[in-house]
Amino acid sequence: MIREFVLPPAALDELAHGGAWPGAPAAMERGKNTLLLHAVATRSRELGHLGAQAAADGYRLLTHVHRAAPAAAAQTLGYPLLGTWASATVAALERGADDAAPHRLAAVAAAAVLLARLPLTVRFHTDAGAAELPGLGRLVLPGIAAGEPVALVADGSGAARLDVAGERFPLPRVLRADAEAGGAHGERARWEGVRDAGFLLDDVDPWRFPGPIPPLERLAGPEAAAWGTRLRRAMRLLNARHPGVARALREVTKVVVPISPPEAGTRSATARTAYGSVAMSRPHDTRSAALTLAHEVQHAKLTMLMDLFDLVRPGVRDHYYAPWRDDPRPAAALLQGAYAHMGVAGFWRAERHVAADPEVAHSEFARWRDAAYEVCLTLLAGGALTPLGRRFVRGMLETLAAWRAERVPAEASARARRAAARHRLQWVARHRS
């Protein structure tokens, strides 16, 4: 299942200017996840972890599915959130931590068997209160403890059931929906599918978003429908007015993870371990949803690139002012922010000609093109970048310099300068030693 993935350094040029990923990003995510799953199986065996046998059995079964039904294996291995669990598991194994979960690899294999419609029985274990099929959904079983044996019994026609605690629970043939489950658990037992909202809307995976921002729990049906409406409208806007962004999203982004909103506004993030997913709070409207997607796909592209090449010298500890943050940022994060805000500026560059509030759009374009440009100069003036990183940032500067030559109405330009100056003054006051 493992193949070498090579991206020619010349691809930096197109990416640096804001272009789409010049290759097959889905193949890269599959390759990364496959390497991580191999590491889970190998290290759990070498370290004698209790879940090593389940991990080994799961990896062997995935190899079988890859030979018998390569499209199903590719769908399973390419699911972005696998990378978050597998990365966390490898790290936990190396630390000797109690929360290492290599046994989940068997559940991953069960999901692949179900997609492949192979007549097999696959054994794995429950999480607390649920039997999970990563990338597809979970059977919620209140009162069932973690570690309960589960058997997926698939007949090869698409029909399947989960056997848990002496009961049989038929799975719905349409896994992207919710359904009641049978058994003595009655109405409390239910299937919760990863839903299709234009993107896959995953609010069930236990590893769906790493870090301190809590993901939202399972969305009620009307709320999930509202997310789907907003995301589909955002993609229609991007297809109509930002075709390059729309193309990048189609190639890179598969999953949206709903996260809790801040006290004011919205927030979003792309995890380094899951390029193809975007975590976001519910956007206020179609345009804000489109802007968030345009911002985050830039992070995804650069994260993929930085997994392949060092753009920042390892071990650099310098921190810098970022015009979009309240805290000092390390060089790698500063580069990520600059690239993402080049995407933001590109979004407003097009929107200013069609927006109902052109002064706001002009102002946003001016502010973020100038902010990204200044950060690129800061990075080039320092010693944090590798030669490849310098080449990449110089490419960004070419695009940003061309945008800075474009005319912006005087009032919008002044508004952008005032906002930038206010942010810097507040930042300096906050961090004055």
Short mmCIF file of C-alpha atoms in Angstrom, two decimals:
data_model
loop_
_atom_site.label_atom_id
_atom_site.label_comp_id
_atom_site.label_asym_id
_atom_site.label_seq_id
_atom_site.Cartn_x
_atom_site.Cartn_y
_atom_site.Cartn_z
CA MET A 1 0.00 0.00 0.00
CA ILE A 2 2.99 2.31 0.54
CA ARG A 3 4.44 4.26 -2.37
CA GLU A 4 6.92 7.09 -2.50
CA PHE A 5 5.37 10.51 -3.09
CA VAL A 6 7.52 13.05 -4.90
CA LEU A 7 6.68 16.67 -5.67
CA PRO A 8 9.19 18.44 -7.94
CA PRO A 9 10.63 21.59 -6.34
CA ALA A 10 9.53 23.54 -9.43
CA ALA A 11 5.96 23.13 -8.18
CA LEU A 12 6.81 25.76 -5.58
CA ASP A 13 6.44 28.47 -8.18
CA GLU A 14 2.78 27.83 -8.98
CA LEU A 15 1.93 27.39 -5.30
CA ALA A 16 3.84 30.49 -4.25
CA HIS A 17 1.77 32.60 -6.63
CA GLY A 18 -1.41 31.22 -5.06
CA GLY A 19 -2.15 28.51 -7.60
CA ALA A 20 -3.75 25.14 -7.03
CA TRP A 21 -1.78 22.16 -5.85
CA PRO A 22 0.08 20.97 -8.98
CA GLY A 23 -0.44 17.27 -8.49
CA ALA A 24 -2.79 14.86 -6.76
CA PRO A 25 -3.45 16.06 -3.21
CA ALA A 26 -5.78 13.15 -2.53
CA ALA A 27 -2.95 10.75 -3.32
CA MET A 28 -0.70 12.64 -0.95
CA GLU A 29 -3.18 12.40 1.91
CA ARG A 30 -3.63 8.69 1.25
CA GLY A 31 0.12 8.21 1.19
CA LYS A 32 0.60 10.09 4.45
CA ASN A 33 -2.16 8.17 6.17
CA THR A 34 -0.86 4.83 4.89
CA LEU A 35 2.60 5.57 6.28
CA LEU A 36 1.05 6.55 9.61
CA LEU A 37 -1.05 3.37 9.78
CA HIS A 38 2.06 1.31 9.03
CA ALA A 39 3.82 3.13 11.87
CA VAL A 40 0.89 2.42 14.22
CA ALA A 41 1.04 -1.31 13.46
CA THR A 42 4.84 -1.50 13.56
CA ARG A 43 5.50 0.52 16.71
CA SER A 44 2.66 -1.05 18.70
CA ARG A 45 4.14 -4.48 17.91
CA GLU A 46 7.71 -3.40 18.72
CA LEU A 47 6.61 -1.84 22.02
CA GLY A 48 4.40 -4.77 23.01
CA HIS A 49 1.23 -2.69 23.30
CA LEU A 50 -1.98 -4.51 24.23
CA GLY A 51 -3.60 -3.24 21.03
CA ALA A 52 -0.78 -4.50 18.79
CA GLN A 53 -2.59 -7.63 17.59
CA ALA A 54 -5.74 -5.71 16.63
CA ALA A 55 -3.57 -3.15 14.80
CA ALA A 56 -1.69 -5.88 12.92
CA ASP A 57 -4.92 -7.65 11.96
CA GLY A 58 -6.40 -4.35 10.79
CA TYR A 59 -3.38 -3.49 8.68
CA ARG A 60 -3.34 -6.93 7.03
CA LEU A 61 -7.05 -6.63 6.26
CA LEU A 62 -6.55 -3.18 4.75
CA THR A 63 -3.85 -4.65 2.52
CA HIS A 64 -6.32 -7.32 1.40
CA VAL A 65 -8.99 -4.70 0.66
CA HIS A 66 -6.43 -2.67 -1.29
CA ARG A 67 -5.87 -5.66 -3.60
CA ALA A 68 -9.52 -6.70 -3.87
CA ALA A 69 -11.22 -3.28 -4.05
CA PRO A 70 -8.66 -0.49 -4.53
CA ALA A 71 -11.28 2.28 -4.81
CA ALA A 72 -12.75 1.37 -1.41
CA ALA A 73 -9.29 1.20 0.14
CA ALA A 74 -8.43 4.58 -1.36
CA GLN A 75 -11.62 6.11 0.07
CA THR A 76 -10.81 4.75 3.51
CA LEU A 77 -7.13 5.62 3.51
CA GLY A 78 -7.82 9.10 2.13
CA TYR A 79 -10.20 10.09 4.91
CA PRO A 80 -8.45 13.14 6.38
CA LEU A 81 -9.27 12.55 10.05
CA LEU A 82 -7.40 9.23 10.03
CA GLY A 83 -4.23 11.30 10.08
CA THR A 84 -5.16 13.01 13.34
CA TRP A 85 -5.84 9.75 15.18
CA ALA A 86 -2.82 7.96 13.71
CA SER A 87 -0.43 10.84 14.46
CA ALA A 88 -1.70 11.08 18.03
CA THR A 89 -1.41 7.31 18.44
CA VAL A 90 2.17 7.13 17.19
CA ALA A 91 3.13 10.00 19.49
CA ALA A 92 1.37 8.36 22.45
CA LEU A 93 3.10 5.04 21.76
CA GLU A 94 6.50 6.74 21.76
CA ARG A 95 5.68 8.43 25.08
CA GLY A 96 4.37 5.25 26.60
CA ALA A 97 1.10 7.06 27.30
CA ASP A 98 -2.03 5.23 28.42
CA ASP A 99 -4.18 6.91 25.76
CA ALA A 100 -2.47 5.23 22.78
CA ALA A 101 -5.19 3.61 20.65
CA PRO A 102 -3.56 1.37 18.01
CA HIS A 103 -6.47 -1.09 18.23
CA ARG A 104 -8.63 1.43 16.31
CA LEU A 105 -6.87 0.30 13.13
CA ALA A 106 -9.20 -2.74 13.15
CA ALA A 107 -12.22 -0.41 13.04
CA VAL A 108 -10.63 1.43 10.10
CA ALA A 109 -10.34 -1.91 8.30
CA ALA A 110 -13.98 -2.67 9.10
CA ALA A 111 -15.01 0.59 7.40
CA ALA A 112 -12.98 -0.39 4.33
CA VAL A 113 -14.63 -3.83 4.18
CA LEU A 114 -18.08 -2.23 4.35
CA LEU A 115 -17.23 0.18 1.52
CA ALA A 116 -15.72 -2.64 -0.55
CA ARG A 117 -18.82 -4.85 -0.13
CA LEU A 118 -16.67 -7.84 0.74
CA PRO A 119 -18.34 -10.83 2.45
CA LEU A 120 -16.26 -10.75 5.61
CA THR A 121 -16.57 -10.55 9.37
CA VAL A 122 -14.30 -8.02 11.06
CA ARG A 123 -13.76 -7.80 14.81
CA PHE A 124 -12.89 -4.62 16.69
CA HIS A 125 -13.86 -2.87 19.94
CA THR A 126 -16.21 -0.12 21.06
CA ASP A 127 -15.39 3.34 22.24
CA ALA A 128 -17.38 4.38 25.29
CA GLY A 129 -21.02 4.34 24.27
CA ALA A 130 -20.48 3.68 20.56
CA ALA A 131 -19.17 1.32 17.91
CA GLU A 132 -17.32 3.50 15.42
CA LEU A 133 -16.61 3.00 11.72
CA PRO A 134 -14.15 5.83 10.96
CA GLY A 135 -15.17 7.99 8.03
CA LEU A 136 -18.68 6.51 7.91
CA GLY A 137 -20.27 7.08 11.31
CA ARG A 138 -20.99 5.35 14.59
CA LEU A 139 -23.58 3.13 16.20
CA VAL A 140 -24.51 4.87 19.45
CA LEU A 141 -25.15 2.43 22.28
CA PRO A 142 -25.68 4.25 25.56
CA GLY A 143 -24.39 2.29 28.49
CA ILE A 144 -21.89 0.24 26.50
CA ALA A 145 -18.39 0.63 27.92
CA ALA A 146 -15.22 1.12 25.92
CA GLY A 147 -13.50 -2.10 24.90
CA GLU A 148 -16.62 -4.18 24.27
CA PRO A 149 -16.08 -6.67 21.41
CA VAL A 150 -17.81 -5.78 18.13
CA ALA A 151 -18.20 -7.83 14.97
CA LEU A 152 -19.04 -6.25 11.63
CA VAL A 153 -20.78 -8.96 9.59
CA ALA A 154 -20.97 -7.98 5.91
CA ASP A 155 -22.63 -10.23 3.30
CA GLY A 156 -21.01 -8.65 0.24
CA SER A 157 -24.21 -7.13 -1.15
CA GLY A 158 -24.03 -3.93 0.88
CA ALA A 159 -26.08 -5.33 3.76
CA ALA A 160 -24.25 -5.51 7.07
CA ARG A 161 -24.80 -5.55 10.79
CA LEU A 162 -22.86 -4.89 13.96
CA ASP A 163 -23.00 -7.54 16.67
CA VAL A 164 -22.40 -6.05 20.12
CA ALA A 165 -23.03 -7.46 23.60
CA GLY A 166 -25.07 -10.37 22.26
CA GLU A 167 -27.33 -8.17 20.11
CA ARG A 168 -27.52 -7.62 16.37
CA PHE A 169 -27.87 -4.14 14.90
CA PRO A 170 -28.51 -3.94 11.12
CA LEU A 171 -26.74 -0.99 9.50
CA PRO A 172 -28.69 1.26 7.11
CA ARG A 173 -27.76 0.90 3.48
CA VAL A 174 -27.54 4.70 3.28
CA LEU A 175 -24.75 5.36 5.76
CA ARG A 176 -24.75 9.15 5.25
CA ALA A 177 -27.96 9.43 7.27
CA ASP A 178 -29.22 8.73 10.76
CA ALA A 179 -31.27 5.65 11.54
CA GLU A 180 -32.75 3.85 14.50
CA ALA A 181 -31.12 0.56 15.40
CA GLY A 182 -32.82 -2.58 16.66
CA GLY A 183 -31.96 -4.74 19.64
CA ALA A 184 -32.90 -4.55 23.28
CA HIS A 185 -31.48 -1.04 23.50
CA GLY A 186 -34.60 0.02 21.57
CA GLU A 187 -34.84 3.64 20.49
CA ARG A 188 -31.69 4.56 22.40
CA ALA A 189 -29.56 2.65 19.91
CA ARG A 190 -29.07 4.65 16.71
CA TRP A 191 -26.77 4.97 13.74
CA GLU A 192 -25.23 8.47 13.30
CA GLY A 193 -23.73 8.82 9.86
CA VAL A 194 -21.12 11.27 8.61
CA ARG A 195 -23.44 13.51 6.58
CA ASP A 196 -23.08 14.90 3.07
CA ALA A 197 -23.29 18.69 3.24
CA GLY A 198 -21.48 19.39 -0.02
CA PHE A 199 -18.44 18.48 2.05
CA LEU A 200 -18.63 15.58 4.48
CA LEU A 201 -19.84 16.98 7.79
CA ASP A 202 -18.13 14.97 10.54
CA ASP A 203 -19.43 15.63 14.04
CA VAL A 204 -18.92 12.09 15.38
CA ASP A 205 -15.25 11.14 15.00
CA PRO A 206 -13.56 11.23 18.45
CA TRP A 207 -10.37 12.57 16.84
CA ARG A 208 -12.08 15.07 14.58
CA PHE A 209 -10.19 18.11 15.85
CA PRO A 210 -7.02 18.26 17.95
CA GLY A 211 -6.23 21.15 20.24
CA PRO A 212 -7.99 23.29 22.81
CA ILE A 213 -11.01 24.41 20.75
CA PRO A 214 -13.86 21.97 21.43
CA PRO A 215 -15.64 20.50 18.43
CA LEU A 216 -19.41 20.64 18.48
CA GLU A 217 -21.28 17.53 19.51
CA ARG A 218 -23.71 15.81 17.13
CA LEU A 219 -25.75 18.43 15.27
CA ALA A 220 -29.51 18.08 15.24
CA GLY A 221 -31.01 17.43 11.82
CA PRO A 222 -32.19 21.02 11.14
CA GLU A 223 -28.84 22.46 12.25
CA ALA A 224 -26.93 20.04 10.00
CA ALA A 225 -29.23 21.00 7.13
CA ALA A 226 -28.49 24.69 7.76
CA TRP A 227 -24.76 23.96 7.60
CA GLY A 228 -25.25 22.12 4.34
CA THR A 229 -27.23 24.98 2.81
CA ARG A 230 -24.57 27.52 3.76
CA LEU A 231 -21.65 25.41 2.55
CA ARG A 232 -23.30 24.60 -0.79
CA ARG A 233 -24.13 28.27 -1.37
CA ALA A 234 -20.55 29.19 -0.51
CA MET A 235 -19.24 26.75 -3.11
CA ARG A 236 -21.64 28.15 -5.71
CA LEU A 237 -20.28 31.64 -4.99
CA LEU A 238 -16.69 30.39 -5.27
CA ASN A 239 -17.39 28.53 -8.51
CA ALA A 240 -18.93 31.67 -10.00
CA ARG A 241 -16.42 34.29 -8.83
CA HIS A 242 -13.33 32.44 -7.55
CA PRO A 243 -12.84 29.41 -9.82
CA GLY A 244 -9.24 28.84 -8.74
CA VAL A 245 -10.24 28.64 -5.09
CA ALA A 246 -13.16 26.35 -5.95
CA ARG A 247 -10.85 24.05 -7.89
CA ALA A 248 -8.39 23.86 -5.00
CA LEU A 249 -11.19 23.02 -2.58
CA ARG A 250 -12.54 20.28 -4.83
CA GLU A 251 -9.08 18.74 -5.05
CA VAL A 252 -8.02 19.13 -1.42
CA THR A 253 -10.90 19.52 1.02
CA LYS A 254 -13.25 16.64 1.83
CA VAL A 255 -14.44 17.21 5.40
CA VAL A 256 -15.83 20.06 7.49
CA VAL A 257 -15.70 19.70 11.28
CA PRO A 258 -18.07 22.04 13.18
CA ILE A 259 -16.36 23.69 16.17
CA SER A 260 -17.63 25.98 18.89
CA PRO A 261 -17.75 29.71 18.06
CA PRO A 262 -15.74 32.37 19.89
CA GLU A 263 -17.47 34.98 22.03
CA ALA A 264 -17.69 37.21 18.95
CA GLY A 265 -17.27 36.48 15.26
CA THR A 266 -16.25 33.13 13.83
CA ARG A 267 -13.14 31.00 13.79
CA SER A 268 -11.59 28.28 11.69
CA ALA A 269 -8.50 26.10 11.52
CA THR A 270 -6.75 23.45 9.46
CA ALA A 271 -4.97 20.72 11.41
CA ARG A 272 -1.51 19.79 10.19
CA THR A 273 -2.48 16.15 10.64
CA ALA A 274 -5.56 16.39 8.38
CA TYR A 275 -5.00 18.60 5.31
CA GLY A 276 -8.30 17.64 3.75
CA SER A 277 -10.47 18.86 6.62
CA VAL A 278 -11.52 22.32 7.73
CA ALA A 279 -12.66 23.01 11.27
CA MET A 280 -14.95 26.00 11.45
CA SER A 281 -17.66 27.57 13.54
CA ARG A 282 -20.95 28.15 11.75
CA PRO A 283 -20.46 31.05 9.32
CA HIS A 284 -22.77 34.03 9.52
CA ASP A 285 -23.65 34.05 5.84
CA THR A 286 -22.69 32.72 2.42
CA ARG A 287 -19.86 35.19 1.82
CA SER A 288 -18.24 34.58 5.20
CA ALA A 289 -18.42 30.83 4.56
CA ALA A 290 -16.75 31.29 1.17
CA LEU A 291 -14.05 33.51 2.69
CA THR A 292 -13.33 30.94 5.41
CA LEU A 293 -12.94 28.19 2.83
CA ALA A 294 -10.67 30.39 0.69
CA HIS A 295 -8.53 31.11 3.76
CA GLU A 296 -8.29 27.51 4.96
CA VAL A 297 -7.49 25.90 1.62
CA GLN A 298 -4.36 28.06 1.55
CA HIS A 299 -3.34 26.58 4.90
CA ALA A 300 -4.00 23.09 3.53
CA LYS A 301 -1.83 23.61 0.45
CA LEU A 302 1.06 25.05 2.45
CA THR A 303 0.79 22.34 5.10
CA MET A 304 1.14 19.67 2.41
CA LEU A 305 4.14 21.47 1.00
CA MET A 306 5.78 21.86 4.41
CA ASP A 307 5.35 18.14 5.04
CA LEU A 308 7.47 17.49 1.95
CA PHE A 309 10.07 20.25 2.19
CA ASP A 310 11.64 22.35 4.92
CA LEU A 311 10.76 25.97 4.14
CA VAL A 312 11.80 27.11 7.62
CA ARG A 313 15.07 26.05 9.21
CA PRO A 314 14.53 23.43 11.93
CA GLY A 315 15.15 24.71 15.43
CA VAL A 316 14.53 28.40 14.70
CA ARG A 317 13.08 29.97 17.84
CA ASP A 318 12.48 33.59 16.76
CA HIS A 319 8.96 35.03 17.11
CA TYR A 320 7.47 37.87 15.09
CA TYR A 321 4.62 40.35 14.91
CA ALA A 322 1.71 39.08 12.80
CA PRO A 323 -0.84 41.69 11.60
CA TRP A 324 -3.69 39.20 12.09
CA ARG A 325 -2.83 37.85 15.55
CA ASP A 326 -2.59 39.14 19.09
CA ASP A 327 0.33 36.88 20.00
CA PRO A 328 3.92 36.66 18.67
CA ARG A 329 4.26 33.92 16.05
CA PRO A 330 7.12 31.57 15.19
CA ALA A 331 8.46 31.71 11.66
CA ALA A 332 6.57 28.65 10.35
CA ALA A 333 3.26 29.95 11.70
CA LEU A 334 4.01 33.42 10.35
CA LEU A 335 4.57 31.97 6.88
CA GLN A 336 1.33 30.01 7.18
CA GLY A 337 -0.53 33.18 8.15
CA ALA A 338 0.98 35.18 5.30
CA TYR A 339 0.00 32.56 2.73
CA ALA A 340 -3.52 32.25 4.14
CA HIS A 341 -3.98 36.03 4.13
CA MET A 342 -2.69 36.22 0.58
CA GLY A 343 -5.70 33.99 -0.12
CA VAL A 344 -7.92 36.36 1.86
CA ALA A 345 -6.62 39.31 -0.15
CA GLY A 346 -7.23 37.41 -3.38
CA PHE A 347 -10.81 36.75 -2.32
CA TRP A 348 -11.50 40.45 -1.65
CA ARG A 349 -9.65 41.43 -4.83
CA ALA A 350 -12.39 39.74 -6.85
CA GLU A 351 -15.27 40.55 -4.49
CA ARG A 352 -14.66 44.30 -4.56
CA HIS A 353 -15.94 44.47 -8.13
CA VAL A 354 -19.25 42.72 -7.37
CA ALA A 355 -19.91 43.36 -3.67
CA ALA A 356 -22.87 45.35 -2.45
CA ASP A 357 -20.43 47.07 -0.06
CA PRO A 358 -17.46 47.81 -2.35
CA GLU A 359 -15.70 50.13 0.11
CA VAL A 360 -15.50 47.34 2.69
CA ALA A 361 -14.26 44.90 0.06
CA HIS A 362 -11.65 47.37 -1.26
CA SER A 363 -10.49 48.06 2.29
CA GLU A 364 -10.17 44.36 3.14
CA PHE A 365 -8.22 43.77 -0.07
CA ALA A 366 -5.83 46.62 0.68
CA ARG A 367 -5.31 45.65 4.30
CA TRP A 368 -4.50 41.98 3.77
CA ARG A 369 -2.41 42.32 0.59
CA ASP A 370 -0.25 44.90 2.44
CA ALA A 371 -0.09 42.80 5.60
CA ALA A 372 0.99 39.67 3.73
CA TYR A 373 3.52 41.69 1.71
CA GLU A 374 5.09 43.18 4.84
CA VAL A 375 5.32 39.80 6.54
CA CYS A 376 7.04 38.35 3.47
CA LEU A 377 9.61 41.14 3.69
CA THR A 378 10.09 40.37 7.38
CA LEU A 379 10.68 36.70 6.67
CA LEU A 380 13.15 37.43 3.87
CA ALA A 381 15.04 39.89 6.06
CA GLY A 382 15.48 37.30 8.82
CA GLY A 383 17.43 34.08 8.83
CA ALA A 384 14.59 31.66 9.45
CA LEU A 385 13.93 30.51 5.88
CA THR A 386 15.71 27.74 4.02
CA PRO A 387 16.80 28.44 0.41
CA LEU A 388 13.61 26.72 -0.77
CA GLY A 389 11.60 28.80 1.67
CA ARG A 390 13.16 31.99 0.35
CA ARG A 391 12.26 30.98 -3.19
CA PHE A 392 8.68 30.36 -2.11
CA VAL A 393 8.33 33.68 -0.28
CA ARG A 394 9.86 35.59 -3.20
CA GLY A 395 7.17 34.04 -5.41
CA MET A 396 4.50 35.23 -2.99
CA LEU A 397 6.01 38.72 -3.11
CA GLU A 398 5.73 38.83 -6.89
CA THR A 399 1.98 38.29 -6.70
CA LEU A 400 1.50 40.65 -3.76
CA ALA A 401 3.60 43.39 -5.38
CA ALA A 402 1.43 43.21 -8.51
CA TRP A 403 -1.68 43.52 -6.35
CA ARG A 404 -0.23 46.50 -4.50
CA ALA A 405 0.07 48.29 -7.82
CA GLU A 406 -3.69 48.01 -8.35
CA ARG A 407 -5.74 51.09 -7.56
CA VAL A 408 -7.84 51.19 -4.38
CA PRO A 409 -10.16 54.14 -3.63
CA ALA A 410 -8.55 56.66 -1.29
CA GLU A 411 -11.06 56.26 1.55
CA ALA A 412 -10.85 52.47 1.47
CA SER A 413 -7.06 52.65 1.45
CA ALA A 414 -7.08 55.05 4.41
CA ARG A 415 -9.48 52.77 6.27
CA ALA A 416 -7.13 49.82 5.76
CA ARG A 417 -4.12 51.81 6.99
CA ARG A 418 -6.01 52.93 10.11
CA ALA A 419 -7.01 49.37 10.95
CA ALA A 420 -3.45 48.11 10.46
CA ALA A 421 -1.95 50.91 12.59
CA ARG A 422 -4.49 50.35 15.36
CA HIS A 423 -3.69 46.64 15.48
CA ARG A 424 0.06 47.23 15.66
CA LEU A 425 -0.27 49.84 18.42
CA GLN A 426 -2.46 47.51 20.48
CA TRP A 427 -0.03 44.64 19.92
CA VAL A 428 2.97 46.73 21.00
CA ALA A 429 1.14 47.89 24.12
CA ARG A 430 0.19 44.35 25.00
CA HIS A 431 3.70 42.96 24.57
CA ARG A 432 5.79 45.88 25.80
CA SER A 433 8.25 44.45 28.30
#
